[in-house]
Coordinates of C-alpha atoms (C1' of nucleotides) in Angstrom, one line a residue:
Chain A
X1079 CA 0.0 0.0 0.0
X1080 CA 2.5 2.1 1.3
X1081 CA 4.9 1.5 -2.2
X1082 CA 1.9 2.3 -4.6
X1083 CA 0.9 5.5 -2.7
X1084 CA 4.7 7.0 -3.1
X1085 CA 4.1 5.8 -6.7
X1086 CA 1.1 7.5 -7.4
X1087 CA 2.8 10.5 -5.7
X1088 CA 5.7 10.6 -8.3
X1089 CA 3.7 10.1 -10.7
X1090 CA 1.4 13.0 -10.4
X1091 CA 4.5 15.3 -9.7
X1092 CA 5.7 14.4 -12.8
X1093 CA 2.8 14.8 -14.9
X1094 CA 1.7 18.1 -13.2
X1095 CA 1.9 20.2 -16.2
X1096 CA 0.2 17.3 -18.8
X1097 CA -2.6 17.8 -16.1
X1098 CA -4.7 15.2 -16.9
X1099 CA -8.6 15.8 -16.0
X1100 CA -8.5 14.1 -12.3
X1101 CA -12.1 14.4 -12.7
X1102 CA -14.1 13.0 -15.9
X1103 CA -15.9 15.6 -17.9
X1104 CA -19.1 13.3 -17.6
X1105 CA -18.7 13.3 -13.6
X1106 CA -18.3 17.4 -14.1
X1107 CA -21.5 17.6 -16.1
X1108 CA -23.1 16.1 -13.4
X1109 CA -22.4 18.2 -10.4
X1110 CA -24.0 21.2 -10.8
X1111 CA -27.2 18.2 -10.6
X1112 CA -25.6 17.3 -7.6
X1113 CA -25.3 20.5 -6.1
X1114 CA -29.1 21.4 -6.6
X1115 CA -29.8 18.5 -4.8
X1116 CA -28.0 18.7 -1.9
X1117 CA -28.8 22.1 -1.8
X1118 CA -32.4 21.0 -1.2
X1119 CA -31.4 18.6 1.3
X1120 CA -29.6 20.9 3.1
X1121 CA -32.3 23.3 3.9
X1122 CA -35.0 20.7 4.2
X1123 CA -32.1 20.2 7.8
X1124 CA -31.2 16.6 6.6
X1125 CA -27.6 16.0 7.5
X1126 CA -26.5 12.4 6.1
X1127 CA -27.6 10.7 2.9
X1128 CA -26.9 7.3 1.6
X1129 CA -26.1 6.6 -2.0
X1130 CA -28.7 4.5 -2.0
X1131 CA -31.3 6.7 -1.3
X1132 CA -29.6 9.9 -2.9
X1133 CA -29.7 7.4 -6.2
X1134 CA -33.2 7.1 -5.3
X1135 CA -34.4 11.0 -5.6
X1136 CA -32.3 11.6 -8.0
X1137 CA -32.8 8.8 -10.4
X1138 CA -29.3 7.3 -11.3
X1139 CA -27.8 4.3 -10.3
X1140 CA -26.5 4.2 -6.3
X1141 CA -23.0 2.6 -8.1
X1142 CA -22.7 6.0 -10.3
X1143 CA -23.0 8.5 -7.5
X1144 CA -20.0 6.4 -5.2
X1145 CA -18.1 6.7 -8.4
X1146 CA -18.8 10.0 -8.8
X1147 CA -17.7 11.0 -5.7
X1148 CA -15.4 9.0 -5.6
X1149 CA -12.8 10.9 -8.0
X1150 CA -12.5 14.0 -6.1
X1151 CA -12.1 11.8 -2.9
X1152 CA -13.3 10.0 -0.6
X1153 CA -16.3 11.4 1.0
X1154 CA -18.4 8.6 2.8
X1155 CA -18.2 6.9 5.7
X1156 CA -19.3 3.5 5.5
X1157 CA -22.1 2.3 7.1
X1158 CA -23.1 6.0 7.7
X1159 CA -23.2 7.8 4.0
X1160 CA -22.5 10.7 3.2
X1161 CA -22.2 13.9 5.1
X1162 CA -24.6 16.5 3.4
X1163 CA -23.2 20.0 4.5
X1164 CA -19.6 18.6 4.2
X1165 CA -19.9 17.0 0.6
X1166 CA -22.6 20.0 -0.4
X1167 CA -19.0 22.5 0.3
X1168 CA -16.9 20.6 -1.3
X1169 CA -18.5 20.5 -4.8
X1170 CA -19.1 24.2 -4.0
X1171 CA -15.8 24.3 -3.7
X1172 CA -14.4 22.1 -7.2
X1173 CA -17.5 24.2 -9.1
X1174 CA -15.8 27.6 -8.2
X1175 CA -19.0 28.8 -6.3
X1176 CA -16.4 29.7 -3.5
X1177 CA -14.4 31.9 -5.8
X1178 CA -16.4 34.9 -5.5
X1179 CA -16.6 36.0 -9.2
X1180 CA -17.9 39.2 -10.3
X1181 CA -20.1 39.6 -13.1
X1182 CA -21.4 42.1 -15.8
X1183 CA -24.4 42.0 -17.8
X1184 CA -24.1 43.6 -21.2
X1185 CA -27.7 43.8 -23.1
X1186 CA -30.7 45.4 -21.1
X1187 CA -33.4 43.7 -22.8
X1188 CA -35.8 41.8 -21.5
X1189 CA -33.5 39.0 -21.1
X1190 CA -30.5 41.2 -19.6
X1191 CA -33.5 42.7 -17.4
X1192 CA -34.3 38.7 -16.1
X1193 CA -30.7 37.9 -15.6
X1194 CA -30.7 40.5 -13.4
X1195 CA -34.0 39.6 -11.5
X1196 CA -33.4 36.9 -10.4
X1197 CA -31.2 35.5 -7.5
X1198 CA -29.5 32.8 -9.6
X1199 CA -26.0 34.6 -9.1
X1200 CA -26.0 35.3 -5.6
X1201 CA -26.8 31.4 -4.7
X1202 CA -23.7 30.6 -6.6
X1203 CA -21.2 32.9 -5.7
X1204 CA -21.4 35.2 -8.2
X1205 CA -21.9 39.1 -7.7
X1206 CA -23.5 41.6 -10.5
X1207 CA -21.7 44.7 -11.0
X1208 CA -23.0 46.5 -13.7
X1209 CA -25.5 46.4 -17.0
X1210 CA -24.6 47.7 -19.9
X1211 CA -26.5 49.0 -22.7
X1212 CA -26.8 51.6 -25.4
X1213 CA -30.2 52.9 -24.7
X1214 CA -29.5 56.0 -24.1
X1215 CA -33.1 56.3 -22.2
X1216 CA -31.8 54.1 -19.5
X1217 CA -27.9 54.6 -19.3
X1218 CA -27.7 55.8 -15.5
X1219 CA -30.9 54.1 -14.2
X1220 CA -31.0 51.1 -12.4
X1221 CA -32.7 47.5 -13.0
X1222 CA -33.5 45.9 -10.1
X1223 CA -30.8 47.5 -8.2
X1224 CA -28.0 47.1 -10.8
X1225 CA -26.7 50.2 -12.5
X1226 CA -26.9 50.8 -16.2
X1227 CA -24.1 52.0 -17.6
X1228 CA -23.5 53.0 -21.5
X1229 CA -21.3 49.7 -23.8
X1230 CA -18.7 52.6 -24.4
X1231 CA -17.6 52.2 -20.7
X1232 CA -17.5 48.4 -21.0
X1233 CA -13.7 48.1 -21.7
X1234 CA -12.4 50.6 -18.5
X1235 CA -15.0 49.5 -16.1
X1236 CA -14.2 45.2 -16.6
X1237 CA -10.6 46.2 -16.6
X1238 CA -11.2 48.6 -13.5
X1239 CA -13.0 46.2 -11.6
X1240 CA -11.2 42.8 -13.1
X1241 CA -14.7 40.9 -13.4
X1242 CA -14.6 38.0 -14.0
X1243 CA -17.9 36.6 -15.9
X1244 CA -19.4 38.9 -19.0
X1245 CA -22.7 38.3 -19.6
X1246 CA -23.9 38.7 -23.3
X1247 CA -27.9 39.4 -24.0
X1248 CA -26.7 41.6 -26.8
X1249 CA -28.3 40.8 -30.2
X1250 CA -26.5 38.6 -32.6
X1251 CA -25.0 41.0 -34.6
X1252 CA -23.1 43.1 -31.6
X1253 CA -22.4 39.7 -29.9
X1254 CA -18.9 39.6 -31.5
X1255 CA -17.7 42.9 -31.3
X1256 CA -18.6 43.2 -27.5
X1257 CA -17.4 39.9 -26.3
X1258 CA -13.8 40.8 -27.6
X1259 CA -14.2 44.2 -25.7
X1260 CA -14.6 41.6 -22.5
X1261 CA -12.1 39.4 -23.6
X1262 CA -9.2 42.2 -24.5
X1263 CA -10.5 44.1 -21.3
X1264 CA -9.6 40.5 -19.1
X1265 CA -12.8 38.8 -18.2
X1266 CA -12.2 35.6 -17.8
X1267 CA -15.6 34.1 -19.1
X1268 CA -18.5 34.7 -21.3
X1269 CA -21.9 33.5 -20.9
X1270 CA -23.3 33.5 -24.4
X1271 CA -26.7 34.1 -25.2
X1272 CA -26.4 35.7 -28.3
X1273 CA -27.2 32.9 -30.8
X1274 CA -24.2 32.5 -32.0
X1275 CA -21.1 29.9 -31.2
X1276 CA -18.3 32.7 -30.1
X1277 CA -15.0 31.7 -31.4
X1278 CA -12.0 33.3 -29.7
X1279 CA -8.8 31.6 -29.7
X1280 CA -6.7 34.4 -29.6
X1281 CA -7.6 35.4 -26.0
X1282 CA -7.6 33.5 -22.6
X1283 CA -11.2 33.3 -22.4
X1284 CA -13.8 30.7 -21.9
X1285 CA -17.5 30.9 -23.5
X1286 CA -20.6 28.7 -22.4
X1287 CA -23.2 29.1 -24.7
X1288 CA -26.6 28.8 -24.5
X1289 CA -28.4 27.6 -27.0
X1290 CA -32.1 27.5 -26.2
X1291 CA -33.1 26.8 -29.6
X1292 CA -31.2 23.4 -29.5
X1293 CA -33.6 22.9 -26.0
X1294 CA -36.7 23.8 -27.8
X1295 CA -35.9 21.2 -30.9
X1296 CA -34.6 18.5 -28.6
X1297 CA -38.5 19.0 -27.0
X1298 CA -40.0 18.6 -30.2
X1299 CA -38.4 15.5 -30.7
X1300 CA -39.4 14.1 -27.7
X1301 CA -43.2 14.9 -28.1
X1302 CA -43.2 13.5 -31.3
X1303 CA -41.3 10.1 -31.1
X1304 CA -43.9 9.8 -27.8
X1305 CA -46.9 10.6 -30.5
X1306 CA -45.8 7.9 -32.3
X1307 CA -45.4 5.1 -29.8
X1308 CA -48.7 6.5 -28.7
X1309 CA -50.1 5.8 -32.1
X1310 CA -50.8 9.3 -32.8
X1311 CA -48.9 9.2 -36.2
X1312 CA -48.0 12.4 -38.3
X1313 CA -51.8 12.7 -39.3
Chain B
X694 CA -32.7 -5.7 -50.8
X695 CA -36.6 -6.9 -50.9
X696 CA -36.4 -9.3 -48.4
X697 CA -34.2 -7.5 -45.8
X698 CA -36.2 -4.5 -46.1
X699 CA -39.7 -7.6 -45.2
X700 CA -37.2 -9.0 -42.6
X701 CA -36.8 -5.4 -40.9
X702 CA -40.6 -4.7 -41.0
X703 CA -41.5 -7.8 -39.3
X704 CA -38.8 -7.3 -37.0
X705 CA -40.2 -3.8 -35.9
X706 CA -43.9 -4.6 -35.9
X707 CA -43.1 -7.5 -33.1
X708 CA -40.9 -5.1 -31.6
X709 CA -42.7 -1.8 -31.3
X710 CA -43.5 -2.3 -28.0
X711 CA -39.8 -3.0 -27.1
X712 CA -39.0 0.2 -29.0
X713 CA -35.2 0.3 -29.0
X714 CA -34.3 3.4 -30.1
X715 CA -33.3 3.1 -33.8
X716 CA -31.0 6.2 -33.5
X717 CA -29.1 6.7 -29.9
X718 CA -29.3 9.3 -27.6
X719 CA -25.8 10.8 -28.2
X720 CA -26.4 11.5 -31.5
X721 CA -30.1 13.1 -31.2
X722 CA -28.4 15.5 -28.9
X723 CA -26.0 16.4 -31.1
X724 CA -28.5 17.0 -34.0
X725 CA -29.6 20.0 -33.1
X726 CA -26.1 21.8 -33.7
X727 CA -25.4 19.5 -36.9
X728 CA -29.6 21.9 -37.9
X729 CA -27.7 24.9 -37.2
X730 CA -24.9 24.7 -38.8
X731 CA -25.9 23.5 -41.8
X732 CA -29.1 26.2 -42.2
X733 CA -25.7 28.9 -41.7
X734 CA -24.9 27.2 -44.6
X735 CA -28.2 26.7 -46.7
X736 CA -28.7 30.4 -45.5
X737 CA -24.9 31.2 -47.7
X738 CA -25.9 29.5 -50.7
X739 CA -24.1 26.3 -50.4
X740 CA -25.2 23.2 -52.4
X741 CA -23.1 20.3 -50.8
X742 CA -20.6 19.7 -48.1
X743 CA -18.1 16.4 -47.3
X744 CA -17.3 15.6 -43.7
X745 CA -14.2 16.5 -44.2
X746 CA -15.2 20.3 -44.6
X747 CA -18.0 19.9 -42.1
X748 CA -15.8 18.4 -39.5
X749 CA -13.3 21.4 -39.4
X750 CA -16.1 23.9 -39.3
X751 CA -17.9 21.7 -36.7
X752 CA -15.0 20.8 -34.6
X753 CA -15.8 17.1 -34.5
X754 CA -14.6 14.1 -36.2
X755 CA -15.6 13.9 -39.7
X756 CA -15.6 9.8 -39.0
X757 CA -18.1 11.0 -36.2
X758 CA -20.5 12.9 -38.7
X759 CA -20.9 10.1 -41.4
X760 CA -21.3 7.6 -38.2
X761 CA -24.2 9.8 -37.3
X762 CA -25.6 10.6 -40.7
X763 CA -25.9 7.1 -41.1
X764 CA -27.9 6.5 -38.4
X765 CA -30.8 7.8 -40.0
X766 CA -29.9 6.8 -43.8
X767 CA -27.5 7.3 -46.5
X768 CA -27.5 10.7 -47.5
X769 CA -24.5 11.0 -49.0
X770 CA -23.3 10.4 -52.1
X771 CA -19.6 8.8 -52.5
X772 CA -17.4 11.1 -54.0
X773 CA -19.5 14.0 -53.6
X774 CA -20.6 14.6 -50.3
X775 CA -24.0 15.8 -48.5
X776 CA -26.8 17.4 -50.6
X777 CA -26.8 20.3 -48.0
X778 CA -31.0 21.4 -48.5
X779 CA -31.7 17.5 -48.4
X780 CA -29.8 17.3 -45.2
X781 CA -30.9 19.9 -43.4
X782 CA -34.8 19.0 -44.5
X783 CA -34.5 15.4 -43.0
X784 CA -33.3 17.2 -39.8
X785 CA -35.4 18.9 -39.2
X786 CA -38.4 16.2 -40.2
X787 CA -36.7 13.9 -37.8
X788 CA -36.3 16.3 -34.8
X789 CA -40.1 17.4 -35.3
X790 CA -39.5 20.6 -36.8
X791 CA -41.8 19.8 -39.7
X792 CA -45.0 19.3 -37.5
X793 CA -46.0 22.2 -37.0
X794 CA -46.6 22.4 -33.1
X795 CA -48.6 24.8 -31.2
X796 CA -47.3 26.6 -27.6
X797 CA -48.5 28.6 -24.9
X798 CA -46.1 30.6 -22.7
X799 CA -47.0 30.9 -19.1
X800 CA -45.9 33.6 -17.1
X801 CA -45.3 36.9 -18.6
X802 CA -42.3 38.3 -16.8
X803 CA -39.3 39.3 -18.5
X804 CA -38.7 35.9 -19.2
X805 CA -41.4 35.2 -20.8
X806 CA -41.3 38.5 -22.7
X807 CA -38.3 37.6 -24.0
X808 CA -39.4 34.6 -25.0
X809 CA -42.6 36.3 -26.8
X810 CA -40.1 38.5 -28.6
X811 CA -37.5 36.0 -30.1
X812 CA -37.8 34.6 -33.3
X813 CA -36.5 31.6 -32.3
X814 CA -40.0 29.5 -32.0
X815 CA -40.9 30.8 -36.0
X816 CA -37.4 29.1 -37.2
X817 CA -38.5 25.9 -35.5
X818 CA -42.2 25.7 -36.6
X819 CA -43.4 26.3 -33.6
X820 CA -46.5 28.6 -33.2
X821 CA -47.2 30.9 -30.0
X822 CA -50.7 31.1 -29.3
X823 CA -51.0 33.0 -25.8
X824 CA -49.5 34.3 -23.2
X825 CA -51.0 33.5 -19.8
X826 CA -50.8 35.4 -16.5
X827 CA -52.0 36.1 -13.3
X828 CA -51.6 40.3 -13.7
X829 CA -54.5 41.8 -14.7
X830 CA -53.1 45.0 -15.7
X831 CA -52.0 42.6 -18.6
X832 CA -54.5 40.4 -19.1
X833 CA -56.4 41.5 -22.5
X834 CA -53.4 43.5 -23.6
X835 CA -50.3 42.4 -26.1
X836 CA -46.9 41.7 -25.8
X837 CA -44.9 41.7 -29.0
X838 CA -48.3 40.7 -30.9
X839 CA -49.2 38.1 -28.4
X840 CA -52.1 38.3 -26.5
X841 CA -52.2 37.9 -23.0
X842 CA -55.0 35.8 -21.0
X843 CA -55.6 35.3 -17.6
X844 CA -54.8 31.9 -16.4
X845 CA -58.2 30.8 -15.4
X846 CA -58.5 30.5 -19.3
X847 CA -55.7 28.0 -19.3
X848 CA -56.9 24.7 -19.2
X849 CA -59.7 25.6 -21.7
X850 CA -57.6 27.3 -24.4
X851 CA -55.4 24.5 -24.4
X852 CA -57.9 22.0 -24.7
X853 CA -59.7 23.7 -27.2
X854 CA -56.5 25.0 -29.0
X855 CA -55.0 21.6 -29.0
X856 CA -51.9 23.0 -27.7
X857 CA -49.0 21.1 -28.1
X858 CA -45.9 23.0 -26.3
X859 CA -46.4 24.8 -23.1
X860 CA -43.7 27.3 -21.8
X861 CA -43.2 27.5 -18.2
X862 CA -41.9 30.9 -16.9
X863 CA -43.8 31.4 -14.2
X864 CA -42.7 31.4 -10.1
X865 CA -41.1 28.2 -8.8
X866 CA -44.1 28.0 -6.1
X867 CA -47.0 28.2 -9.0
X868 CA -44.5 25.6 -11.8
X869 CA -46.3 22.6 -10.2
X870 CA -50.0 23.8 -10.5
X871 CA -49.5 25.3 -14.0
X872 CA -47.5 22.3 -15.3
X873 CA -50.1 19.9 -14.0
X874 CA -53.2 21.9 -15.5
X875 CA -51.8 22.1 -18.7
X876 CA -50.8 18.2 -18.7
X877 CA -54.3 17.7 -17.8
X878 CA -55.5 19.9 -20.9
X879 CA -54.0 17.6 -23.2
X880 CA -50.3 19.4 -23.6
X881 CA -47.7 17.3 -25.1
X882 CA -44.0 18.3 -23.9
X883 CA -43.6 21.5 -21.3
X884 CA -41.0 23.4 -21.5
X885 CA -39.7 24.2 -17.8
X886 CA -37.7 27.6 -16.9
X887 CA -39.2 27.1 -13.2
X888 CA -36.1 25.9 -11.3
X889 CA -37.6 22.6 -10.2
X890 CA -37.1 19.2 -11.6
X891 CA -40.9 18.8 -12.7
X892 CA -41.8 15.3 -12.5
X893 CA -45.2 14.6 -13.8
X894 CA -44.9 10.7 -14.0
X895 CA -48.7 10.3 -14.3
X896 CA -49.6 11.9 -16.9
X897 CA -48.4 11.6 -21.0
X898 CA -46.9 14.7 -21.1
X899 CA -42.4 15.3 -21.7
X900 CA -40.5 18.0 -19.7
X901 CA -37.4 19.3 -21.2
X902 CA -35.9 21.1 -17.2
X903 CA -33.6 23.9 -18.4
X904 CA -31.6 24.9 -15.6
X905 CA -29.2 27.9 -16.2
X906 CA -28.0 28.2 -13.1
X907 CA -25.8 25.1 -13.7
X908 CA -25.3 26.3 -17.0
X909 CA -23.3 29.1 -14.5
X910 CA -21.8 27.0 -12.5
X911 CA -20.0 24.9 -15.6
X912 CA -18.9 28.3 -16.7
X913 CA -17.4 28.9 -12.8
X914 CA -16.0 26.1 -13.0
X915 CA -13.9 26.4 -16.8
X916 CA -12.9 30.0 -15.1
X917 CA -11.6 28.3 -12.0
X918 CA -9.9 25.2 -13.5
X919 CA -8.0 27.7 -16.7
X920 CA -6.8 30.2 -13.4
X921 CA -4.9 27.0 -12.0
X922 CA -3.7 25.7 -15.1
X923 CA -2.4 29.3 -15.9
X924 CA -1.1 29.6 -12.3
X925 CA -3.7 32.3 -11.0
X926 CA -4.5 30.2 -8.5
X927 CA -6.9 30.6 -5.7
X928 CA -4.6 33.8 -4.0
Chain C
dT1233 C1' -20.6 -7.2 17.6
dA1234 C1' -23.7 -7.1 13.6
dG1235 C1' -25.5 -4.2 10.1
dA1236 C1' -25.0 -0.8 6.9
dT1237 C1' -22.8 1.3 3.4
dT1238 C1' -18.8 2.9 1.3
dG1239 C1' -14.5 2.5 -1.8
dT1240 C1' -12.8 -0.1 -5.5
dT1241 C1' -12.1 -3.6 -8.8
dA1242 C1' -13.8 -6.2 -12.7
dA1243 C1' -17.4 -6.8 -16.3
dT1244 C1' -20.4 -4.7 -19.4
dC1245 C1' -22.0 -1.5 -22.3
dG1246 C1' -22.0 2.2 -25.6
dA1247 C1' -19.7 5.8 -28.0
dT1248 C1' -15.9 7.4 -30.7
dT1249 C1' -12.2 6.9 -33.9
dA1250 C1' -9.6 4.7 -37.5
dA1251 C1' -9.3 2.4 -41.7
dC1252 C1' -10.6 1.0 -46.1
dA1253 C1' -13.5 -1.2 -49.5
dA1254 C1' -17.6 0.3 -52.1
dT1255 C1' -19.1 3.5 -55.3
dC1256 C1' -20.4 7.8 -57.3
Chain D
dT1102 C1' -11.2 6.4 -66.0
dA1103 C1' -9.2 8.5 -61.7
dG1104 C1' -10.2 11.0 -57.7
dA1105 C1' -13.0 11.9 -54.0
dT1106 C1' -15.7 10.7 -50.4
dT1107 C1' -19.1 8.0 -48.4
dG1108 C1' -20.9 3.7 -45.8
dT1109 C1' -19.4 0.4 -42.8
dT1110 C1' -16.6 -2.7 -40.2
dA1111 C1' -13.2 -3.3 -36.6
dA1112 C1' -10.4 -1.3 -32.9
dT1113 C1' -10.1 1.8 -29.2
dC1114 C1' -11.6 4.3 -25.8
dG1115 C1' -14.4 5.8 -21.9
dA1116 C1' -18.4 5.6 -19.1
dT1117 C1' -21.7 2.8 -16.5
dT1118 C1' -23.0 -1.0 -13.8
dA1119 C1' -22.4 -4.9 -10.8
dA1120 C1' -20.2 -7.1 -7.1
dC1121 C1' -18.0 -7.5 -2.9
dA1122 C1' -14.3 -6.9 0.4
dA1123 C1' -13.0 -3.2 3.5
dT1124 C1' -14.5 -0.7 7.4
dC1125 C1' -17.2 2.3 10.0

DNA sequence: TAGATTGTTAATCGATTAACAATC
DNA sequence: TAGATTGTTAATCGATTAACAATC
C-alpha cells in the first residue's frame, strides 16, 4: 500500500503540467445536478444521505453516484453515508461557487432585465456589478438595483474592476464585437446568449453558450417520437 | 434488398412495443447543432458539403458525422458529399421541426417576454398562441403581438387549441399547478424555466428542465480550472 | 458485535475513432 | 477512368453498472 501511494505520488508530480482531468468531464457535467440537490437537502435540515437513497431521488444508479464521488475523494463513511453539508461544500468548492466571481451583464433587454432579477448569481457565488447597454433612455438608471451604464464604458470598467464573468444578451450581430471588448478588457468568461457559437482563440477566455433553440428542438423530438409510440402518427 | 427490407418490418412490428431506439441518444443531442450549422450554410448558398469540410467547421470528427448521418440513412453520395438542402430537411423532419406544433407561454415576466419576442420559435415551426398570467393590468393586452389571458383561461384554451408546447416561466411556487393543469389539458412536452425538476410521471406529457444556473456554475468552473492551469490560483 | 454502506475492482456496455472497400 | 468521399466494419476508448471486500 504504502509503495503504490509513493508511486502514485511521483507520478502525479511528474505529470503536473500534462494535467490530466482528475475528474471526468461526464462526472463534471453532473455536479451542478448534484449540487441542486443537496442544496435542497440541506435546507430541508437533513444531514447524512446514503447513496442509496440519494440514487433514489435523484434517479441514477446508487454505483454511479460512489463513483462519482469517488474521483475527487473519498467522501463517505461507511455504514453511515454521506455527510450533506460537508460534501454540499466541497463540490461548492471544485465548481468555483467559493471563488467569489464578479459579473457584468451587457444587453438590457428583456432577457438582460431577467438575468438581473433573479437571484441565480448570488446562490452561486457570483456578484452583479454592472448592465450595460446603449439605450441611451436608461444609461444611468438602475434594473432591479443594478446600475446601467453605456457599452462605451464596458472596456475601462471590466478592466477597473477585473470581473470575471461577461454576460452577453446583446443581439446577434453586436455579440462579437462586444465579447472581444470583454475578452481584451480580461474577463475571464462569457456566458453567451447571443445565438451565436463565439470563437475566440486568440484570448484566454472561456465561453458557455446557450443555446435555447437546440432545447426547444430536442422537446419537439421528444413529443413527437412519444406521438408515435402512442399511435398518434403524423396525421 | 426486398427481403431485408420484409425482414426489418417484421422485425419492428413485433418489436414496437420494445422500441429500441433506432437512432441513440448521443447523436439526437447532437443533431440540433449539426440543424444549425448547416441552415448557416443553406442560408450562404451552399449546395453540398463532405465531412471533411463539415468536421473542421464543426469541430468534430468527420468519422463521427458520417457515423451519425448514417444512423438515419444514406445521405450522401460517395465522391461527392451531402446534398446540403436534403440534409438539413431530414433534420429537421426527424427532430419534429416539420410538425408544425402549437405553444403557450405561461408567465409573462421578463422571461417570458423575451421569449414572446425571439424569433426563435418561427425558425422551429413552432407557433405561440398566448401568453398567460395572473396580472390583470396585462390580461387582455399584447406583448410583441401576443395576446395575453388570464390563467383561469388556461386549461380551456389549451384543450380547445390543442396545444401542443407549453412554456413555463412562471414562479417556482405556481411551476407545479400550472404544469399539472396544462398536462391535464392535453399538452404534449412542457418546456420548464421554473427551477424545479418537474416530474409529472402520471400523466403523458415530456418536460425538457432547463436549468441555467448550472449552466453558471459549468462556466465557474472552466474560469476556475484555466486560473490554476495558468497559475492564477486561488490567491 | 452485527448491520450498513462505502470504496474499489472487474465486467459490461456504448460511443468514438480509424481504416478501407464500395461507389459515385 | 481517376479521384473523391461515403458507408461500414473493426479497434479503441471511456463511461456505466455490478459485485464484494473493507470498514465504519
Amino acid at each position: 500500500m504504502e509503495s503504490i501511494d509513493k508511486v502514485k505520488g511521483t507520478f502525479d508530480m511528474k505529470n503536473r503540467e500534462a494535467a490530466k482531468p482528475a475528474v471526468p468531464d461526464a462526472v463534471i457535467k453532473r455536479l451542478p445536478r448534484y449540487h441542486r440537490y443537496l442544496g435542497e437537502l440541506l435546507a430541508e435540515g437533513r444531514l447524512r444521505i446514503s447513496s442509496a437513497e440519494l440514487s433514489k431521488i435523484m434517479n441514477v444508479t446508487a454505483s454511479q453516484i460512489r463513483q462519482d464521488l469517488n474521483c475527487f475523494g473519498g467522501f463517505g463513511q461507511q455504514g453511515y453515508g454521506y455527510n450533506i453539508k460537508y460534501l454540499y461544500g466541497k463540490i461548492s468548492e471544485l465548481l468555483g461557487v467559493t471563488q467569489g466571481y464578479t459579473a457584468v451583464i451587457c444587453g438590457a433587454g428583456n432577457l438582460g432585465r431577467a438575468l438581473a432579477a433573479t437571484r441565480m448569481f448570488g446562490r452561486r457565488g457570483v456578484t452583479r456589478l454592472a448592465l450595460f447597454d446603449i439605450d441611451e433612455n436608461i444609461v444611468g438608471s438602475e434594473i432591479y438595483g443594478i446600475k446601467v451604464y453605456h457599452i462605451d464604458e464596458l472596456y475601462d470598467f471590466c478592466q477597473k474592476e477585473k470581473v470575471a464573468i461577461g454576460v452577453l444578451t446583446v443581439p446577434k450581430e453586436a455579440a462579437y464585437s462586444v465579447a472581444m471588448t470583454m475578452a481584451r478588457a480580461g474577463v475571464k468568461g462569457i456566458w453567451n446568449f447571443a445565438n451565436t457559437e463565439l470563437e475566440i482563440d486568440a484570448l484566454p477566455v472561456v465561453v458557455e453558450n446557450i443555446h435555447l433553440g437546440d432545447s426547444l428542438m430536442r422537446l419537439c423530438y421528444e413529443i413527437k417520437t412519444k406521438d408515435e409510440v402512442d399511435g398518434n402518427g403524423d396525421a
